[in-house]
mmCIF file of C-alpha atoms and ligand atoms in Angstrom:
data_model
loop_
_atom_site.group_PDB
_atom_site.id
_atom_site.type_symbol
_atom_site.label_atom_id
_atom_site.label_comp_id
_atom_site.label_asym_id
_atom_site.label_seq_id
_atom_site.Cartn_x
_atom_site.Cartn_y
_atom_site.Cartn_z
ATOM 1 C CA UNK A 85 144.495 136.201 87.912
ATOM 2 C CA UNK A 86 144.416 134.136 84.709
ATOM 3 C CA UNK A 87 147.352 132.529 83.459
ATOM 4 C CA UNK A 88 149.601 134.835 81.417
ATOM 5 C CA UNK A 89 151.783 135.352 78.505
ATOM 6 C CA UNK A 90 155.437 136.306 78.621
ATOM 7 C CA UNK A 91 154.986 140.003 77.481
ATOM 8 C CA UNK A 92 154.523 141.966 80.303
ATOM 9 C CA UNK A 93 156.505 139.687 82.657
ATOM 10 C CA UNK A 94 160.059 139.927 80.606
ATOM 11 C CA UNK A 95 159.485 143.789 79.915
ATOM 12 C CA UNK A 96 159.818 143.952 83.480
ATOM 13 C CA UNK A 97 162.836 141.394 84.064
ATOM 14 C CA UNK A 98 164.817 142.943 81.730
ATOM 15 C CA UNK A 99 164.239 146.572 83.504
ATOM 16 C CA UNK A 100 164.745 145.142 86.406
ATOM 17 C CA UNK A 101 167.774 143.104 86.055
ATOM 18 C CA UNK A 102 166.196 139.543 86.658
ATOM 19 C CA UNK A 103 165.481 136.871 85.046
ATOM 20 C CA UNK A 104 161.882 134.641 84.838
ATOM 21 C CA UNK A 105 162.072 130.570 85.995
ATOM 22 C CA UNK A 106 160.827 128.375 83.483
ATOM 23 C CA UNK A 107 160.406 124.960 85.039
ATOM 24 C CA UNK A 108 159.601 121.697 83.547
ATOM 25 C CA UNK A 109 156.425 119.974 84.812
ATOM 26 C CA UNK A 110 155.665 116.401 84.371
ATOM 27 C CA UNK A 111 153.065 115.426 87.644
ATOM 28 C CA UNK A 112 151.630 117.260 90.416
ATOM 29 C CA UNK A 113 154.331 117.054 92.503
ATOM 30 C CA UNK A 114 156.443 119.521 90.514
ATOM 31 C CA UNK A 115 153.862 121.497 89.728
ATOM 32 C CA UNK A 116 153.135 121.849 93.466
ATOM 33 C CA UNK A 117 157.014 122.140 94.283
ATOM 34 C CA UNK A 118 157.194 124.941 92.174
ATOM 35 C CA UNK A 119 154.206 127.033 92.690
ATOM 36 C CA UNK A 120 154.287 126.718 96.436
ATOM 37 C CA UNK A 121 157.774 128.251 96.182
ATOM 38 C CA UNK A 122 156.795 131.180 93.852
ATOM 39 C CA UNK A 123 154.017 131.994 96.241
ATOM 40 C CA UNK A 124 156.402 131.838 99.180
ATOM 41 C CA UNK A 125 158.841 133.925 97.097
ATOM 42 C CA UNK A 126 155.772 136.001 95.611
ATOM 43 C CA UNK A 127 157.999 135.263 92.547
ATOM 44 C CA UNK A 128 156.047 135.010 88.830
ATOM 45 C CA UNK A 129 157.033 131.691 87.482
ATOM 46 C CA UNK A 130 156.934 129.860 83.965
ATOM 47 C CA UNK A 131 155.152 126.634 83.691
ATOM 48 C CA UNK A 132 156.733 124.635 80.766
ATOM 49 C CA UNK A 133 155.303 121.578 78.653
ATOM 50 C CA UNK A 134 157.941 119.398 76.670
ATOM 51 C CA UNK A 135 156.272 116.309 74.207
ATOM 52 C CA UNK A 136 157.553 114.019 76.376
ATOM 53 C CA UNK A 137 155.814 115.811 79.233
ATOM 54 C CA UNK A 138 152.445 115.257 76.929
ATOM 55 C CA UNK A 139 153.062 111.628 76.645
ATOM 56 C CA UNK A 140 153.411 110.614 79.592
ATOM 57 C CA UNK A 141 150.862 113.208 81.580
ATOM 58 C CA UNK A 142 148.450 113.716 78.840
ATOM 59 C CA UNK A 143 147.992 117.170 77.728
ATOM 60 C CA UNK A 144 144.621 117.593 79.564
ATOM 61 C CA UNK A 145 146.162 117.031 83.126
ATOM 62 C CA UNK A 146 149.018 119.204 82.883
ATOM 63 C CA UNK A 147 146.937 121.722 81.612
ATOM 64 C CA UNK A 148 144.087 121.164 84.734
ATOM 65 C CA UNK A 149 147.026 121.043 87.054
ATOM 66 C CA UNK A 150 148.243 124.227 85.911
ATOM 67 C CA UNK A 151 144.908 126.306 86.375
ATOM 68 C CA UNK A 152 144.333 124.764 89.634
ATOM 69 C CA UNK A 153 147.993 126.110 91.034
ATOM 70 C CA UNK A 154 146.813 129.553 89.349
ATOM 71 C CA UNK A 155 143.603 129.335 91.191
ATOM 72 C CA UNK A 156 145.929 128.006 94.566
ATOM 73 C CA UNK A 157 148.554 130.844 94.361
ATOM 74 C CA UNK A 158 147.285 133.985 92.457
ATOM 75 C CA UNK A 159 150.319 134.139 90.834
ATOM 76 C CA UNK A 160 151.151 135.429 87.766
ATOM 77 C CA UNK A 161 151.706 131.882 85.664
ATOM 78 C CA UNK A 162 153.077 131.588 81.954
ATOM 79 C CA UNK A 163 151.954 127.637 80.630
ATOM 80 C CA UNK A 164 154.826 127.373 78.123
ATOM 81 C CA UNK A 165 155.216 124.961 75.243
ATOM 82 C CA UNK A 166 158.999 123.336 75.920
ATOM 83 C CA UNK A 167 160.859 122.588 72.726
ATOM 84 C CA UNK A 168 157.599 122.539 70.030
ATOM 85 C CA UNK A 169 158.541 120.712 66.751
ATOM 86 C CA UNK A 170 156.304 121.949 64.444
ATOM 87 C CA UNK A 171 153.762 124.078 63.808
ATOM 88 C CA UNK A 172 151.022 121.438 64.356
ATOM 89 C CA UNK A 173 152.404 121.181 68.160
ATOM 90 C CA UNK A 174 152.280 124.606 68.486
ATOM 91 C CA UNK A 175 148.862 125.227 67.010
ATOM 92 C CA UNK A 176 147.411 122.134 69.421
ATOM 93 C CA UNK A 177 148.795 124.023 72.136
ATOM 94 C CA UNK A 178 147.573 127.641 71.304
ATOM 95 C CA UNK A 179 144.265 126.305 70.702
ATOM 96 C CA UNK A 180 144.545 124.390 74.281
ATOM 97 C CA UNK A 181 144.974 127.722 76.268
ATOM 98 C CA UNK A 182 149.090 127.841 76.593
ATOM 99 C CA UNK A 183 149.906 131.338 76.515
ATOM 100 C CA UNK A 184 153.434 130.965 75.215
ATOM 101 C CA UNK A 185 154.667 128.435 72.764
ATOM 102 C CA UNK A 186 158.308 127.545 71.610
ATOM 103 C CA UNK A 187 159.098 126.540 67.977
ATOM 104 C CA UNK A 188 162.401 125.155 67.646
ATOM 105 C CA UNK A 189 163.378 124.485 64.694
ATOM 106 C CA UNK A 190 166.996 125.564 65.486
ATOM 107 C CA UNK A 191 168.529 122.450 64.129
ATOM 108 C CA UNK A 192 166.787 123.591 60.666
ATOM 109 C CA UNK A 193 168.656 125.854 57.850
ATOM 110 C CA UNK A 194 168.729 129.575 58.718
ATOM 111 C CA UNK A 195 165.510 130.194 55.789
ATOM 112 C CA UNK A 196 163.610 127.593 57.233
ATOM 113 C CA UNK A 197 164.130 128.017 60.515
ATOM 114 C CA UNK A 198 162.942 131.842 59.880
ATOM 115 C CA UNK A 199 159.622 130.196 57.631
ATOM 116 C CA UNK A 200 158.654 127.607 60.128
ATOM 117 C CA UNK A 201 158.649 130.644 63.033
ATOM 118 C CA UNK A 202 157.064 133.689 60.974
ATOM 119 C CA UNK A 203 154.300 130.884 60.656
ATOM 120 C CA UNK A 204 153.864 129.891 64.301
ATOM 121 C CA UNK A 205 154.214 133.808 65.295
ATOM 122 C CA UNK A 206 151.641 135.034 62.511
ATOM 123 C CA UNK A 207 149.206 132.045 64.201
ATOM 124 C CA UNK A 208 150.217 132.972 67.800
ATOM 125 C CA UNK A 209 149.689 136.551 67.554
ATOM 126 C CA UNK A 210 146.338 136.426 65.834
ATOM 127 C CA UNK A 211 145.123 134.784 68.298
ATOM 128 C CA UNK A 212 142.792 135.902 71.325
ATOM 129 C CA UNK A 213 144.147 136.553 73.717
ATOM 130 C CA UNK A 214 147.972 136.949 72.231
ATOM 131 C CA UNK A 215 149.987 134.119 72.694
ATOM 132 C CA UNK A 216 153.560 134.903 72.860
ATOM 133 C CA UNK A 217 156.177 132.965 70.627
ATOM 134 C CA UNK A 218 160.020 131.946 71.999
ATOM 135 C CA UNK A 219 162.385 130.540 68.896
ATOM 136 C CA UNK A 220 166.180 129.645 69.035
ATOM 137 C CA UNK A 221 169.336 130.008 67.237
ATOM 138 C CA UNK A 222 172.220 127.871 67.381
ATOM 139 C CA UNK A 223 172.151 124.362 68.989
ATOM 140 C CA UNK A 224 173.216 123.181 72.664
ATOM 141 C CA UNK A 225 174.877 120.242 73.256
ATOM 142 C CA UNK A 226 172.742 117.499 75.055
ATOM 143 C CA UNK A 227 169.089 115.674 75.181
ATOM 144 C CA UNK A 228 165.728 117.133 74.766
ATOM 145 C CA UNK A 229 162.740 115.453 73.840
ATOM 146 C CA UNK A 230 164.219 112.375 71.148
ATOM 147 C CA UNK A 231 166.931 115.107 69.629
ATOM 148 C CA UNK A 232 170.170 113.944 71.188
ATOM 149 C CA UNK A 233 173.371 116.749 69.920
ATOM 150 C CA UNK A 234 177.065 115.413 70.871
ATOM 151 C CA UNK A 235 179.110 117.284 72.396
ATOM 152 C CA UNK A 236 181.178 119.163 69.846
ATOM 153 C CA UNK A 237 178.282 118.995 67.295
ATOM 154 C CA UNK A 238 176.638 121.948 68.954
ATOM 155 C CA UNK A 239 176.396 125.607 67.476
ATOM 156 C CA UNK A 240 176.625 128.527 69.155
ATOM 157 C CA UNK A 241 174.790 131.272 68.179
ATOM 158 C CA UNK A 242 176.510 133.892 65.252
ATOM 159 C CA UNK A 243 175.120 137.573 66.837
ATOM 160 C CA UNK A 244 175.055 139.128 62.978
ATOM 161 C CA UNK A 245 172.496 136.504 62.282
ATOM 162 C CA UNK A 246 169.852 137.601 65.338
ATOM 163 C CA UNK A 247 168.732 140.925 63.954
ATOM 164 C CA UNK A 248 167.789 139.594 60.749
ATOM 165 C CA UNK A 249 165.969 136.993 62.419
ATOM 166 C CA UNK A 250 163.843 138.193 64.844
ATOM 167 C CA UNK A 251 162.291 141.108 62.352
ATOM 168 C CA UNK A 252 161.351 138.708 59.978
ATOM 169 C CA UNK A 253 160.040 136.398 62.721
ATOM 170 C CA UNK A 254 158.434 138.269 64.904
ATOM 171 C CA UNK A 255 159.399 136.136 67.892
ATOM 172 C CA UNK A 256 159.005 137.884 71.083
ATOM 173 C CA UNK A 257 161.810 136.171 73.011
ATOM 174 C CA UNK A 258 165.059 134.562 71.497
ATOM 175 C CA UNK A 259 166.799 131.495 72.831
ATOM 176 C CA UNK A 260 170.397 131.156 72.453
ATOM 177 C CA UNK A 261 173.383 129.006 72.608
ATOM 178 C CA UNK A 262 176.538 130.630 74.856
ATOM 179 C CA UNK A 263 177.383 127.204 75.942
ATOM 180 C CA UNK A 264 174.383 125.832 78.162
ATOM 181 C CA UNK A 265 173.634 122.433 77.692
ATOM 182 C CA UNK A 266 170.892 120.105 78.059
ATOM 183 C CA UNK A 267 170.948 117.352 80.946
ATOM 184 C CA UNK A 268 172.932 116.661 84.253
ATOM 185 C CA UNK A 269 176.081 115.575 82.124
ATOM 186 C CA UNK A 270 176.981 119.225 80.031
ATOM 187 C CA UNK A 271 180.158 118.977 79.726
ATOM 188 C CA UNK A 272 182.951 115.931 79.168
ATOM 189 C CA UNK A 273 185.615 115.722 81.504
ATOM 190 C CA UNK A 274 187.962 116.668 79.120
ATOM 191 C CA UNK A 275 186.335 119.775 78.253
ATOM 192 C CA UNK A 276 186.333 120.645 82.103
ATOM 193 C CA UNK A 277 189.054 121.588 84.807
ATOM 194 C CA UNK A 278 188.970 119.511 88.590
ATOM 195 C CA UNK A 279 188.825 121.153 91.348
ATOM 196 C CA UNK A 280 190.695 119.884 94.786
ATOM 197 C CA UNK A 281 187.919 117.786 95.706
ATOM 198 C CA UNK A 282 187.558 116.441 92.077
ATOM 199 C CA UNK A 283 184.341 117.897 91.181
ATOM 200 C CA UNK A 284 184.777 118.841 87.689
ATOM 201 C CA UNK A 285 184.878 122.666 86.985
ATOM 202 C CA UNK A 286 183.160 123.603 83.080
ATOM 203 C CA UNK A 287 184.341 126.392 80.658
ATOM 204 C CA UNK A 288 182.471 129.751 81.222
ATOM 205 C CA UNK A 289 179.637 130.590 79.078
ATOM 206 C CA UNK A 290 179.855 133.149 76.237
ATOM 207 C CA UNK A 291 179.023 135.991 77.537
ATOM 208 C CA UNK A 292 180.923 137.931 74.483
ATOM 209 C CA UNK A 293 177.995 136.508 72.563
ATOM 210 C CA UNK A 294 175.170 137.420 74.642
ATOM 211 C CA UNK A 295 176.654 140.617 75.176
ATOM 212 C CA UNK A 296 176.953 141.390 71.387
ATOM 213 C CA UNK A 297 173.399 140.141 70.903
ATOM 214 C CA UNK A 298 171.939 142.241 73.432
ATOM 215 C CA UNK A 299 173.681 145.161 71.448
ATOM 216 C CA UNK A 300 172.398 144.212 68.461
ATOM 217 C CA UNK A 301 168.362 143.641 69.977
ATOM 218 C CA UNK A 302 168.367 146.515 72.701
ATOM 219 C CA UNK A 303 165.594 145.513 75.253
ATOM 220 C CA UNK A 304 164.593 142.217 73.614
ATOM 221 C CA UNK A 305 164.587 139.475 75.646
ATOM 222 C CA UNK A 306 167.019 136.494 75.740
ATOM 223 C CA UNK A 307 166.272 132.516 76.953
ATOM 224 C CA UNK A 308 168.961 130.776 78.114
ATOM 225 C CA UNK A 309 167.932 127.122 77.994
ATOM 226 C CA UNK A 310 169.998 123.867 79.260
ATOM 227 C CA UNK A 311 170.882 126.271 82.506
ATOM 228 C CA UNK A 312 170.610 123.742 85.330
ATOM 229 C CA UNK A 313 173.695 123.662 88.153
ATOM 230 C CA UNK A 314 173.617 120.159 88.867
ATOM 231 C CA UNK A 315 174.239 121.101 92.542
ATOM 232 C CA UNK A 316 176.575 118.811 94.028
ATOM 233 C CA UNK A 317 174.848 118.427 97.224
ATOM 234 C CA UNK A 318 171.834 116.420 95.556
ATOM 235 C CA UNK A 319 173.943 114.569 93.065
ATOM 236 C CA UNK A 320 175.967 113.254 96.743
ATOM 237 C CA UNK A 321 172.610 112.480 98.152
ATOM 238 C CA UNK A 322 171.860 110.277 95.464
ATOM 239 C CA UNK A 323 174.963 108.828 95.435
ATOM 240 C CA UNK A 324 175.050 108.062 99.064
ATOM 241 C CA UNK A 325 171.904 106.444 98.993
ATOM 242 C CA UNK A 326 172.125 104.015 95.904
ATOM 243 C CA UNK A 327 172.200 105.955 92.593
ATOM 244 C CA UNK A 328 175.399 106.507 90.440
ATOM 245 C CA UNK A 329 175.892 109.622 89.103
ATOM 246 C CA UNK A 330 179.319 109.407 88.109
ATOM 247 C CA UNK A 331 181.101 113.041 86.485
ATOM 248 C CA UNK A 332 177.571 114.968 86.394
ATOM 249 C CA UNK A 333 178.112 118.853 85.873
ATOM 250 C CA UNK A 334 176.229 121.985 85.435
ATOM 251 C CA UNK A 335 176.331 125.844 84.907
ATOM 252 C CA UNK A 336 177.444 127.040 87.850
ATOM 253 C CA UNK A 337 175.120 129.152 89.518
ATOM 254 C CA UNK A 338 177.279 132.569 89.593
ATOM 255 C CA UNK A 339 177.418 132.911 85.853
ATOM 256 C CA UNK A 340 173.390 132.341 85.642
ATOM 257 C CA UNK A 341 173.151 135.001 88.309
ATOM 258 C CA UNK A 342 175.156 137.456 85.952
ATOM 259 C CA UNK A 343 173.522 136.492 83.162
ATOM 260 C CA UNK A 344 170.134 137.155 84.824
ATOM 261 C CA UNK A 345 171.093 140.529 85.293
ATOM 262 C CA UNK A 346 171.761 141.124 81.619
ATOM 263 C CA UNK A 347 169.248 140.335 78.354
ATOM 264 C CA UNK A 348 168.434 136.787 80.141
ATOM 265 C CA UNK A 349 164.938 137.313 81.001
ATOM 266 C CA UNK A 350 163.978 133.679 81.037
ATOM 267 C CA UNK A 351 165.761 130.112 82.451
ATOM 268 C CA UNK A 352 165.105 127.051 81.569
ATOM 269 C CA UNK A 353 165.438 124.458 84.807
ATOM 270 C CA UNK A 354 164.131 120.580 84.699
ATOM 271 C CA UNK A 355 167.369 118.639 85.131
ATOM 272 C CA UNK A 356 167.871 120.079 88.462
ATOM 273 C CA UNK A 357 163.967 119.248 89.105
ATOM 274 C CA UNK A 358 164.947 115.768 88.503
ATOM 275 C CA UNK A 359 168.102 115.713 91.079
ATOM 276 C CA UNK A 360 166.118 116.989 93.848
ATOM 277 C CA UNK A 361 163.121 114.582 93.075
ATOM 278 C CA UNK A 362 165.379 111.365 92.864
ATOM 279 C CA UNK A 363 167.484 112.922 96.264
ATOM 280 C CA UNK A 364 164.264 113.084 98.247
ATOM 281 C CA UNK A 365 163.170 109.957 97.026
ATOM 282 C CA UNK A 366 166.005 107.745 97.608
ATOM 283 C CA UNK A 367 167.554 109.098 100.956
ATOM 284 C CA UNK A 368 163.719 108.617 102.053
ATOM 285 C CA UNK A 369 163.728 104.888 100.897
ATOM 286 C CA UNK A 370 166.971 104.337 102.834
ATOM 287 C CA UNK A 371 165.895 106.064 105.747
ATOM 288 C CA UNK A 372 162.496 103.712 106.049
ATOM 289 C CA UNK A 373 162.690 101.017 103.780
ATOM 290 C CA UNK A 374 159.333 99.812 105.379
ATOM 291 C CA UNK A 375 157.476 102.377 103.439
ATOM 292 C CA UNK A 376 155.134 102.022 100.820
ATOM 293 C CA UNK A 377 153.357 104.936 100.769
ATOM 294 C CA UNK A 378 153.698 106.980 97.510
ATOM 295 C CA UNK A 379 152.644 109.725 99.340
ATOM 296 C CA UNK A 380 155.847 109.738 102.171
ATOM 297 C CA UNK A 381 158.656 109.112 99.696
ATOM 298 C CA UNK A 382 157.024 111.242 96.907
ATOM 299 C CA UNK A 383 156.100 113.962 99.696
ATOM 300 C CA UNK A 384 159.618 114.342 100.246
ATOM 301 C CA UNK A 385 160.846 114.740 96.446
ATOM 302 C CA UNK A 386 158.334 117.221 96.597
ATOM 303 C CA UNK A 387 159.773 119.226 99.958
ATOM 304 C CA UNK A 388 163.309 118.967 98.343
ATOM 305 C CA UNK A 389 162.196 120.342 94.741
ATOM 306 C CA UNK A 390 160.536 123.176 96.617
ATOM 307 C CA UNK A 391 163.627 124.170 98.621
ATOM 308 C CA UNK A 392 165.721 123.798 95.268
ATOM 309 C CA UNK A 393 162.883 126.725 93.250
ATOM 310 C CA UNK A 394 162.808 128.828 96.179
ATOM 311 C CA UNK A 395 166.933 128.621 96.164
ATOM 312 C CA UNK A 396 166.593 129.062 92.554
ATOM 313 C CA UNK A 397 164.511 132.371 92.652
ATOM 314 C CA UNK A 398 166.634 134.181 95.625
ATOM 315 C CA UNK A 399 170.070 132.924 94.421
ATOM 316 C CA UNK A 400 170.048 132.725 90.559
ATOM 317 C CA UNK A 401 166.977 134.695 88.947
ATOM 318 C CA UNK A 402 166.817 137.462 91.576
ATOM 319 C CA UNK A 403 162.370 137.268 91.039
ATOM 320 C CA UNK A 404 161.748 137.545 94.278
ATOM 321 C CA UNK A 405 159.038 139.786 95.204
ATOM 322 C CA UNK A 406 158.200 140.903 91.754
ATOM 323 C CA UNK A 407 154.783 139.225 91.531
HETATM 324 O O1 G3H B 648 164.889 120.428 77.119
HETATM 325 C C1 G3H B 648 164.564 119.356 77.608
HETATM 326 C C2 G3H B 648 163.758 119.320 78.858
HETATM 327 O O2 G3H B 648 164.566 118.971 79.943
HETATM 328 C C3 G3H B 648 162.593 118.400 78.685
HETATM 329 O O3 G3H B 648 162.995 117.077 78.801
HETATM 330 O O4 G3H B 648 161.956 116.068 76.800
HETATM 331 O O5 G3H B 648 162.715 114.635 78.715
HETATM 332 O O6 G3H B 648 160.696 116.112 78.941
HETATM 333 P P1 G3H B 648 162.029 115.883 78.269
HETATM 334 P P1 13P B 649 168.358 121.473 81.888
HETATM 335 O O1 13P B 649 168.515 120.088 81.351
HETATM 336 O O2 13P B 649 169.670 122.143 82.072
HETATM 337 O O3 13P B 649 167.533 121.531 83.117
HETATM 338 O O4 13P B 649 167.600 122.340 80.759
HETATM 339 C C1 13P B 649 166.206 122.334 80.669
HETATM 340 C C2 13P B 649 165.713 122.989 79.429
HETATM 341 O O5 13P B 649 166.415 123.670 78.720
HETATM 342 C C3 13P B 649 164.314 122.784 79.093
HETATM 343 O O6 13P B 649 163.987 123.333 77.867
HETATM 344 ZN ZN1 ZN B 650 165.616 123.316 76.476
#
């Protein structure tokens, strides 16, 4: 099977009360990690791309890496543009064989966020086969790429606004902010509650605003972005073996699940990636700190970021089987 767009895959998420993985890939590693897990899952899975993942990859590998784990798996597999800038990004990666692109120009005024899109979606769709086109409303809090948005300086998305938008877009998927963040630090202590063993607890998402935007866009499909869980067990690992991770927090994994099973048809996960790569890697330097063998201490990121997608697809996104 070739790779994909989004189309077919989120009509049948949202039917089916599920929601897509989009993972961040940055080597062949992760790539591996994940795809290896959707196959073991039979799960469909979405391959995202951010600029930074460009940079330091080079467009050309990722996308190579990407066809070969098609080729491996048989998979259905959406390569994704992460958080594209501009329509030159966008068009670079149409015309390099992504299927789907994002153009976020959420941070942009309402008119030109809506010009910047219709543009990106009129190039998108004309093209052969159809690329599919994500855009976002309202701002998280956190780091993507070189945008950095405090915390309080985030938006969260006004539902009498998304209607309006998407028909004069065209988008075929909407991201938007419920209170998902980017990162492993969400949320400030102060915005959280402890709990008795003084892991910090975060506010609930909005799910009065997802809920009102799903009655406002029956069947359309939502992207919930900045949804990793920062699972405590990897952030200990790392913290027992040398790192310092002081106060890192996530969505909690329930609330995903829930939202999954509503308009959430797609999930944005790297942070997580990250946590599970660095856990492997450091309690494996601790264990043998004779090695020197990228391939036995980055082998065993790679086991730990495969357990963490297959937990991801059974616990959170409910794709399992659905290949
Ligand atoms: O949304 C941000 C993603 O985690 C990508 O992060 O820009 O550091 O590759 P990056
Ligand atoms: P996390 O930082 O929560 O993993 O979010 C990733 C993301 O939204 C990528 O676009
Ligand atoms: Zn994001």
């Amino acid at each position: 099977m070739p790779l994909v767009n989004t189309k077919e895959m989120f009509e049948k998420a949202y039917k089916g009360g599920y929601a897509i993985g989009a993972f961040n890939c940055n080597n062949m590693e992760i790539v591996q990690a994940i795809t290896e897990a959707a196959k073991e899952c039979n799960s469909p899975v979405i391959l995202q791309v951010s600029a930074g993942a460009r940079k330091y990859a080079k467009p050309v590998y990722l996308k190579k890496m990407v066809e070969a784990a098609v080729e491996d798996t048989g998979l259905p597999i959406v390569l994704h543009l992460d958080h594209g800038a501009d329509f030159e990004m966008c068009k670079d990666c149409i015309d390099g064989g992504f299927t789907s692109v994002m153009i976020d120009a959420s941070s942009k005024p309402f008119e030109e966020n809506i010009a910047i899109t219709r543009k990106v979606v009129e190039y998108a769709h004309a093209h052969k086969p159809y690329v599919t086109v994500e855009a976002e409303l309202g701002t998280l809090a956190g780091i993507e790429d070189d945008v950095k948005v405090e915390h309080g300086s985030e938006s969260y998305t006004k539902p009498e606004d998304v209607e309006e938008f998407v028909r004069r877009t065209g988008c075929d998927s909407l991201a938007i902010a419920i209170g998902t963040s980017h990162g492993a630090y969400k949320f400030k202590p102060e915005q959280c509650t402890r709990d008795e063993n003084g892991v910090l607890c975060p506010p609930p998402l909005r799910f009065d605003i997802l809920e009102e935007v799903s009655k406002r866009l029956p069947g359309f499909p939502i992207v919930l972005h900045g949804s990793s869980s920062v699972n405590q067990e990897y952030v200990k690992i790392i913290n027992e073996n040398g790192g310092d991770l002081k106060d890192a927090v996530g969505v909690p994994e329930k609330q995903l699940r829930q939202a999954a099973k509503l308009a959430v048809c797609k999930i944005n996960i790297d942070s997580d990636l990250r946590l599970a790569m660095t856990a492997g890697i450091r309690e494996h330097f601790n264990a043998h700190p004779e090695h020197f063998d990228p391939r036995q201490y980055v082998g065993d990121g790679r086991k730990y970021v495969k357990e963490l997608v297959k937990h991801k697809i059974t616990e959170v996104l409910g794709s399992v089987d659905k290949a």
